[in-house]
Structures are given as structure tokens and as C-alpha cells.
Amino acid sequence: VETTPYFFGIRIRGASGVFGADPSSLDQIQDGPFKVPEVLLLMKNALMSQDALKAEGIFRLAGEVSSIAKIKSELNAKTFSTSDDVNAVATLIKVWFRELPRPLLQSIPTDTIFNASSPDALSKAYNSMQQPEKDLLGWLMDLLLATSEHQKVNKMTPQNLSICVAPNLYDVSSSDPMEGLVLSQKVVVFLTNLLNWQAEQRTEAAAVPQRPGHAPPPPLFLRTAPVQPLLHRSASLS
């Protein structure tokens, strides 16, 4: 069942805090192979603790506006632990990416977004990204793929997730409305291709027989820099 895109229209940007900030200036934490701002792991854990990735329409449905404002305030004050409004938490993950000073996919050439569909082209596009954008995209892909594993329950296929998330990853502002519309559609297709390709990589990796005592190699998409010990970096949030 296909879902319709949901565009959350309220821009939430604070003069200080973890939204709209340079991601390199925020407290960092290691989440698997990815080093990301701690705020992302807090929101992810809030979803995982309530089995929210199985919730129908997760990342499509918005939470209560009052809940979104409350959670955002707690995240900025570093007092957030969890919330019963999982749709508000999922919405704020999208808002966090949308409010980045530079949209996540903006460094990828438009020609690549329009044409990359083969495994080699997708791998090249991902590996051309610099840090911290590369880890941010890898982390987001990992979360979206974990969500799509429950698509029979939550109705969120990789394509549906891309429709809901991609508009937050690229600035399609253009003096030509048609050009902006085409580009927004291409960004959705590009993100869908990345998700489908990575899902195939994981399936292939899982099917390879492993020697006893040896862990399977990570899918190509996750072969980033070696995992570092848990790292926190203080940041001023005045």
C-alpha cells in the first residue's frame, strides 16, 4: 500500500540548541559504525524503546504540535529521555536534518542525483561525501532500512520513506517552479535507489557462508572509517 507524502510545514529553528546548528559543533557519540550528534541517538532510542518502527505511518504522520515543541525544548536543554508521542519524535528527526545549515545531500552534484542508479554509481556518490555528512547519511539510511523491514505492518516501504524524508535533505529552491518540482522528484528517486541498493547489499552479505568465529563483512555502504571508541565532544549551546 503506497502512502501519500506528508510535508510538515512548521519550521522549528532555535537561536541556540541542537537544531539548526553545525553538526560538528554538537556533542558526538558513536552509534555502530557512525559518529553522529548525540541528539540523533536520543531520538532513535526513544523510538526503539517503544517499538515505534512498527507503528503504521511512522515518519509520515506528524505528532502533536505541543509534543513537538516540548520535546524540542527538552533536547535543547539536554533533559530529554523519551516521549509517548513517537510520531513527534520521528518528525523531529526529519526537522533536525531539514534545519542543518547545509542540506545533507547538497554536496552531491545534481547530475549524480538525476542519473545515479547502478550499484557503482551509488557507491561512488556515497563515498564522495565528506564527514560529517557521510556518517549522517549512513546513520539515517540505517534507521530507514530498519523501519522498512516492518513495511508489512507500518506500510512504510523504502519508496514511501523516501517520499517523506527526502524533502528534508536537499534544497530544491529555484526561480523555475517546474525545475524545482522535477529536482524534488529526482531526490526522492535517488534516496529510494540508495535504500534499495543497501538492502540488497545486506541480503547478499547475510547469504555468504561464514567461517566459525568470523563476523560477516559489513555491506559496502557501511564500509566507512574504522569504528572509534565512544566519543563525546563538548559544545557551547548558549
mmCIF file of C-alpha atoms in Angstrom:
data_model
loop_
_atom_site.group_PDB
_atom_site.id
_atom_site.type_symbol
_atom_site.label_atom_id
_atom_site.label_comp_id
_atom_site.label_asym_id
_atom_site.label_seq_id
_atom_site.Cartn_x
_atom_site.Cartn_y
_atom_site.Cartn_z
ATOM 1 C CA VAL A 1 0.000 0.000 0.000
ATOM 2 C CA GLU A 2 1.529 3.290 -1.059
ATOM 3 C CA THR A 3 1.322 6.277 1.210
ATOM 4 C CA THR A 4 0.978 9.910 0.302
ATOM 5 C CA PRO A 5 3.802 12.281 1.208
ATOM 6 C CA TYR A 6 3.366 14.263 4.387
ATOM 7 C CA PHE A 7 5.149 17.590 4.479
ATOM 8 C CA PHE A 8 5.457 19.036 7.973
ATOM 9 C CA GLY A 9 5.044 22.728 7.368
ATOM 10 C CA ILE A 10 6.129 24.276 10.661
ATOM 11 C CA ARG A 11 9.778 25.343 10.643
ATOM 12 C CA ILE A 12 11.331 24.826 14.051
ATOM 13 C CA ARG A 13 14.602 26.691 14.443
ATOM 14 C CA GLY A 14 16.067 27.978 17.656
ATOM 15 C CA ALA A 15 18.633 30.703 18.174
ATOM 16 C CA SER A 16 20.592 28.149 20.195
ATOM 17 C CA GLY A 17 20.483 24.445 20.832
ATOM 18 C CA VAL A 18 20.804 21.329 18.717
ATOM 19 C CA PHE A 19 18.522 22.326 15.839
ATOM 20 C CA GLY A 20 19.983 24.410 13.026
ATOM 21 C CA ALA A 21 23.497 24.028 14.420
ATOM 22 C CA ASP A 22 26.658 22.920 12.650
ATOM 23 C CA PRO A 23 26.619 19.158 13.393
ATOM 24 C CA SER A 24 30.370 19.208 14.076
ATOM 25 C CA SER A 25 29.777 21.618 16.953
ATOM 26 C CA LEU A 26 27.423 19.257 18.814
ATOM 27 C CA ASP A 27 28.238 16.526 21.324
ATOM 28 C CA GLN A 28 29.208 13.431 19.336
ATOM 29 C CA ILE A 29 28.597 9.764 20.075
ATOM 30 C CA GLN A 30 29.437 6.513 18.294
ATOM 31 C CA ASP A 31 26.367 4.596 17.099
ATOM 32 C CA GLY A 32 27.590 1.428 15.400
ATOM 33 C CA PRO A 33 29.947 2.463 12.583
ATOM 34 C CA PHE A 34 28.683 6.048 12.591
ATOM 35 C CA LYS A 35 29.799 9.031 14.644
ATOM 36 C CA VAL A 36 26.797 11.340 14.938
ATOM 37 C CA PRO A 37 25.452 14.091 17.195
ATOM 38 C CA GLU A 38 24.128 12.639 20.432
ATOM 39 C CA VAL A 39 20.709 14.215 19.839
ATOM 40 C CA LEU A 40 20.091 11.772 16.978
ATOM 41 C CA LEU A 41 20.779 8.746 19.148
ATOM 42 C CA LEU A 42 18.492 10.120 21.870
ATOM 43 C CA MET A 43 15.621 10.367 19.393
ATOM 44 C CA LYS A 44 16.390 6.986 17.843
ATOM 45 C CA ASN A 45 16.450 5.326 21.275
ATOM 46 C CA ALA A 46 13.113 6.918 22.099
ATOM 47 C CA LEU A 47 11.645 5.248 19.003
ATOM 48 C CA MET A 48 13.322 1.895 19.577
ATOM 49 C CA SER A 49 12.310 1.680 23.242
ATOM 50 C CA GLN A 50 8.639 1.809 22.225
ATOM 51 C CA ASP A 51 8.931 -0.456 19.180
ATOM 52 C CA ALA A 52 7.892 2.573 17.139
ATOM 53 C CA LEU A 53 9.466 1.375 13.888
ATOM 54 C CA LYS A 54 6.461 -0.942 13.590
ATOM 55 C CA ALA A 55 3.940 1.899 14.029
ATOM 56 C CA GLU A 56 1.826 2.459 10.933
ATOM 57 C CA GLY A 57 2.847 5.630 9.131
ATOM 58 C CA ILE A 58 5.995 6.245 11.189
ATOM 59 C CA PHE A 59 7.974 9.093 9.544
ATOM 60 C CA ARG A 60 4.839 10.012 7.575
ATOM 61 C CA LEU A 61 2.467 11.074 10.339
ATOM 62 C CA ALA A 62 3.265 14.145 12.412
ATOM 63 C CA GLY A 63 2.879 14.226 16.166
ATOM 64 C CA GLU A 64 1.023 16.760 18.239
ATOM 65 C CA VAL A 65 2.423 20.263 17.819
ATOM 66 C CA SER A 66 2.567 20.694 21.605
ATOM 67 C CA SER A 67 4.547 17.453 21.934
ATOM 68 C CA ILE A 68 6.967 18.523 19.221
ATOM 69 C CA ALA A 69 7.603 21.848 20.945
ATOM 70 C CA LYS A 70 8.072 20.152 24.336
ATOM 71 C CA ILE A 71 10.482 17.512 23.028
ATOM 72 C CA LYS A 72 12.483 20.101 21.107
ATOM 73 C CA SER A 73 12.820 22.235 24.219
ATOM 74 C CA GLU A 74 13.980 19.226 26.246
ATOM 75 C CA LEU A 75 16.503 18.217 23.579
ATOM 76 C CA ASN A 76 17.945 21.728 23.543
ATOM 77 C CA ALA A 77 18.123 21.716 27.354
ATOM 78 C CA LYS A 78 19.626 18.182 27.398
ATOM 79 C CA THR A 79 16.803 16.936 29.626
ATOM 80 C CA PHE A 80 15.015 14.688 27.106
ATOM 81 C CA SER A 81 14.661 10.986 27.900
ATOM 82 C CA THR A 82 11.655 9.690 25.958
ATOM 83 C CA SER A 83 8.139 10.518 24.790
ATOM 84 C CA ASP A 84 4.915 8.590 24.235
ATOM 85 C CA ASP A 85 4.333 10.598 21.044
ATOM 86 C CA VAL A 86 6.558 8.579 18.720
ATOM 87 C CA ASN A 87 5.305 10.462 15.672
ATOM 88 C CA ALA A 88 6.527 13.696 17.246
ATOM 89 C CA VAL A 89 9.963 12.142 17.783
ATOM 90 C CA ALA A 90 10.114 10.855 14.184
ATOM 91 C CA THR A 91 9.021 14.269 12.924
ATOM 92 C CA LEU A 92 11.809 15.935 14.889
ATOM 93 C CA ILE A 93 14.388 13.640 13.310
ATOM 94 C CA LYS A 94 13.252 14.979 9.938
ATOM 95 C CA VAL A 95 13.213 18.541 11.275
ATOM 96 C CA TRP A 96 16.770 18.143 12.595
ATOM 97 C CA PHE A 97 18.003 17.181 9.145
ATOM 98 C CA ARG A 98 15.945 19.883 7.443
ATOM 99 C CA GLU A 99 17.398 22.574 9.715
ATOM 100 C CA LEU A 100 21.037 21.714 9.026
ATOM 101 C CA PRO A 101 22.979 24.774 7.855
ATOM 102 C CA ARG A 102 23.727 22.858 4.661
ATOM 103 C CA PRO A 103 21.233 20.214 3.476
ATOM 104 C CA LEU A 104 22.689 16.725 3.714
ATOM 105 C CA LEU A 105 22.598 15.849 0.007
ATOM 106 C CA GLN A 106 23.554 19.315 -1.232
ATOM 107 C CA SER A 107 27.192 18.306 -1.754
ATOM 108 C CA ILE A 108 26.216 15.655 -4.303
ATOM 109 C CA PRO A 109 26.183 17.035 -7.870
ATOM 110 C CA THR A 110 22.735 17.461 -9.398
ATOM 111 C CA ASP A 111 23.781 15.323 -12.358
ATOM 112 C CA THR A 112 24.556 12.462 -9.969
ATOM 113 C CA ILE A 113 21.182 12.801 -8.253
ATOM 114 C CA PHE A 114 19.461 12.725 -11.646
ATOM 115 C CA ASN A 115 21.339 9.731 -13.035
ATOM 116 C CA ALA A 116 22.877 7.544 -10.309
ATOM 117 C CA SER A 117 21.050 4.217 -10.185
ATOM 118 C CA SER A 118 23.653 1.469 -10.631
ATOM 119 C CA PRO A 119 25.471 -0.001 -7.608
ATOM 120 C CA ASP A 120 28.769 1.507 -8.769
ATOM 121 C CA ALA A 121 27.265 4.969 -9.253
ATOM 122 C CA LEU A 122 25.505 4.874 -5.885
ATOM 123 C CA SER A 123 28.659 3.679 -4.114
ATOM 124 C CA LYS A 124 30.688 6.427 -5.765
ATOM 125 C CA ALA A 125 28.127 9.075 -4.795
ATOM 126 C CA TYR A 126 28.121 7.990 -1.156
ATOM 127 C CA ASN A 127 31.875 7.617 -0.865
ATOM 128 C CA SER A 128 32.418 11.043 -2.422
ATOM 129 C CA MET A 129 30.786 12.667 0.606
ATOM 130 C CA GLN A 130 32.903 14.293 3.295
ATOM 131 C CA GLN A 131 32.479 13.949 7.044
ATOM 132 C CA PRO A 132 30.307 14.545 8.970
ATOM 133 C CA GLU A 133 27.768 14.346 6.123
ATOM 134 C CA LYS A 134 28.844 10.826 5.171
ATOM 135 C CA ASP A 135 28.211 9.405 8.643
ATOM 136 C CA LEU A 136 24.962 11.358 8.960
ATOM 137 C CA LEU A 137 23.638 9.850 5.735
ATOM 138 C CA GLY A 138 24.820 6.367 6.678
ATOM 139 C CA TRP A 139 23.135 6.663 10.078
ATOM 140 C CA LEU A 140 19.886 7.885 8.542
ATOM 141 C CA MET A 141 19.911 5.109 5.938
ATOM 142 C CA ASP A 142 20.432 2.536 8.669
ATOM 143 C CA LEU A 143 17.404 3.844 10.582
ATOM 144 C CA LEU A 144 15.206 3.982 7.487
ATOM 145 C CA LEU A 145 16.158 0.457 6.446
ATOM 146 C CA ALA A 146 15.367 -0.815 9.935
ATOM 147 C CA THR A 147 11.969 0.853 9.545
ATOM 148 C CA SER A 148 11.323 -0.635 6.111
ATOM 149 C CA GLU A 149 11.942 -4.134 7.488
ATOM 150 C CA HIS A 150 8.477 -3.793 9.082
ATOM 151 C CA GLN A 151 6.747 -2.485 5.954
ATOM 152 C CA LYS A 152 4.024 -5.128 6.078
ATOM 153 C CA VAL A 153 2.959 -3.628 9.397
ATOM 154 C CA ASN A 154 3.912 0.045 9.178
ATOM 155 C CA LYS A 155 3.153 0.469 5.435
ATOM 156 C CA MET A 156 6.487 2.284 5.022
ATOM 157 C CA THR A 157 8.400 0.875 2.061
ATOM 158 C CA PRO A 158 11.763 2.374 1.043
ATOM 159 C CA GLN A 159 9.913 4.456 -1.548
ATOM 160 C CA ASN A 160 7.358 5.713 0.967
ATOM 161 C CA LEU A 161 10.098 6.579 3.438
ATOM 162 C CA SER A 162 11.991 8.439 0.730
ATOM 163 C CA ILE A 163 8.883 10.444 -0.178
ATOM 164 C CA CYS A 164 8.592 11.541 3.449
ATOM 165 C CA VAL A 165 12.267 12.087 4.262
ATOM 166 C CA ALA A 166 13.965 13.255 1.040
ATOM 167 C CA PRO A 167 12.415 16.774 1.046
ATOM 168 C CA ASN A 168 14.383 17.411 4.247
ATOM 169 C CA LEU A 169 17.736 16.533 2.700
ATOM 170 C CA TYR A 170 18.011 18.866 -0.294
ATOM 171 C CA ASP A 171 17.180 22.492 -1.017
ATOM 172 C CA VAL A 172 15.219 22.499 -4.274
ATOM 173 C CA SER A 173 14.593 26.256 -4.236
ATOM 174 C CA SER A 174 14.526 27.514 -7.798
ATOM 175 C CA SER A 175 13.272 30.517 -9.686
ATOM 176 C CA ASP A 176 11.652 27.987 -12.015
ATOM 177 C CA PRO A 177 8.864 26.104 -10.189
ATOM 178 C CA MET A 178 8.901 23.249 -12.712
ATOM 179 C CA GLU A 179 12.642 22.820 -12.308
ATOM 180 C CA GLY A 180 12.216 22.673 -8.536
ATOM 181 C CA LEU A 181 9.435 20.099 -8.840
ATOM 182 C CA VAL A 182 11.498 17.845 -11.107
ATOM 183 C CA LEU A 183 14.509 18.094 -8.814
ATOM 184 C CA SER A 184 12.437 17.240 -5.734
ATOM 185 C CA GLN A 185 11.150 14.133 -7.507
ATOM 186 C CA LYS A 186 14.676 13.136 -8.521
ATOM 187 C CA VAL A 187 15.911 13.465 -4.929
ATOM 188 C CA VAL A 188 13.158 11.046 -3.838
ATOM 189 C CA VAL A 189 14.204 8.569 -6.540
ATOM 190 C CA PHE A 190 17.879 8.940 -5.595
ATOM 191 C CA LEU A 191 17.195 8.223 -1.935
ATOM 192 C CA THR A 192 14.965 5.266 -2.870
ATOM 193 C CA ASN A 193 17.759 3.856 -5.040
ATOM 194 C CA LEU A 194 20.247 4.178 -2.179
ATOM 195 C CA LEU A 195 17.912 2.386 0.220
ATOM 196 C CA ASN A 196 17.080 -0.417 -2.200
ATOM 197 C CA TRP A 197 20.725 -0.893 -3.121
ATOM 198 C CA GLN A 198 21.793 -1.045 0.503
ATOM 199 C CA ALA A 199 19.016 -3.530 1.308
ATOM 200 C CA GLU A 200 20.335 -5.764 -1.498
ATOM 201 C CA GLN A 201 23.893 -5.438 -0.172
ATOM 202 C CA ARG A 202 22.754 -6.567 3.251
ATOM 203 C CA THR A 203 20.840 -9.518 1.845
ATOM 204 C CA GLU A 204 23.857 -10.639 -0.177
ATOM 205 C CA ALA A 205 26.205 -10.250 2.794
ATOM 206 C CA ALA A 206 23.911 -12.300 5.024
ATOM 207 C CA ALA A 207 23.786 -15.104 2.453
ATOM 208 C CA VAL A 208 27.571 -15.592 2.303
ATOM 209 C CA PRO A 209 28.663 -18.587 4.436
ATOM 210 C CA GLN A 210 30.954 -17.515 7.254
ATOM 211 C CA ARG A 211 33.766 -19.371 8.913
ATOM 212 C CA PRO A 212 33.189 -20.129 12.618
ATOM 213 C CA GLY A 213 34.345 -17.282 14.787
ATOM 214 C CA HIS A 214 34.461 -14.784 11.925
ATOM 215 C CA ALA A 215 31.953 -11.968 11.627
ATOM 216 C CA PRO A 216 30.474 -11.333 8.174
ATOM 217 C CA PRO A 217 31.901 -8.349 6.295
ATOM 218 C CA PRO A 218 29.757 -5.214 6.507
ATOM 219 C CA PRO A 219 27.754 -4.254 3.406
ATOM 220 C CA LEU A 220 29.618 -1.893 1.095
ATOM 221 C CA PHE A 221 27.501 1.056 2.162
ATOM 222 C CA LEU A 222 28.651 0.688 5.762
ATOM 223 C CA ARG A 223 32.360 0.338 4.988
ATOM 224 C CA THR A 224 33.359 3.702 6.336
ATOM 225 C CA ALA A 225 36.273 4.621 8.576
ATOM 226 C CA PRO A 226 37.146 2.177 11.373
ATOM 227 C CA VAL A 227 34.874 2.430 14.384
ATOM 228 C CA GLN A 228 36.298 4.696 17.075
ATOM 229 C CA PRO A 229 35.727 4.387 20.840
ATOM 230 C CA LEU A 230 32.740 6.195 22.324
ATOM 231 C CA LEU A 231 33.432 9.871 21.859
ATOM 232 C CA HIS A 232 31.845 12.938 23.380
ATOM 233 C CA ARG A 233 32.762 16.452 22.376
ATOM 234 C CA SER A 234 31.539 19.388 24.383
ATOM 235 C CA ALA A 235 29.759 22.131 22.516
ATOM 236 C CA SER A 236 28.570 25.531 23.542
ATOM 237 C CA LEU A 237 24.789 25.833 23.349
ATOM 238 C CA SER A 238 24.459 29.351 24.608
#
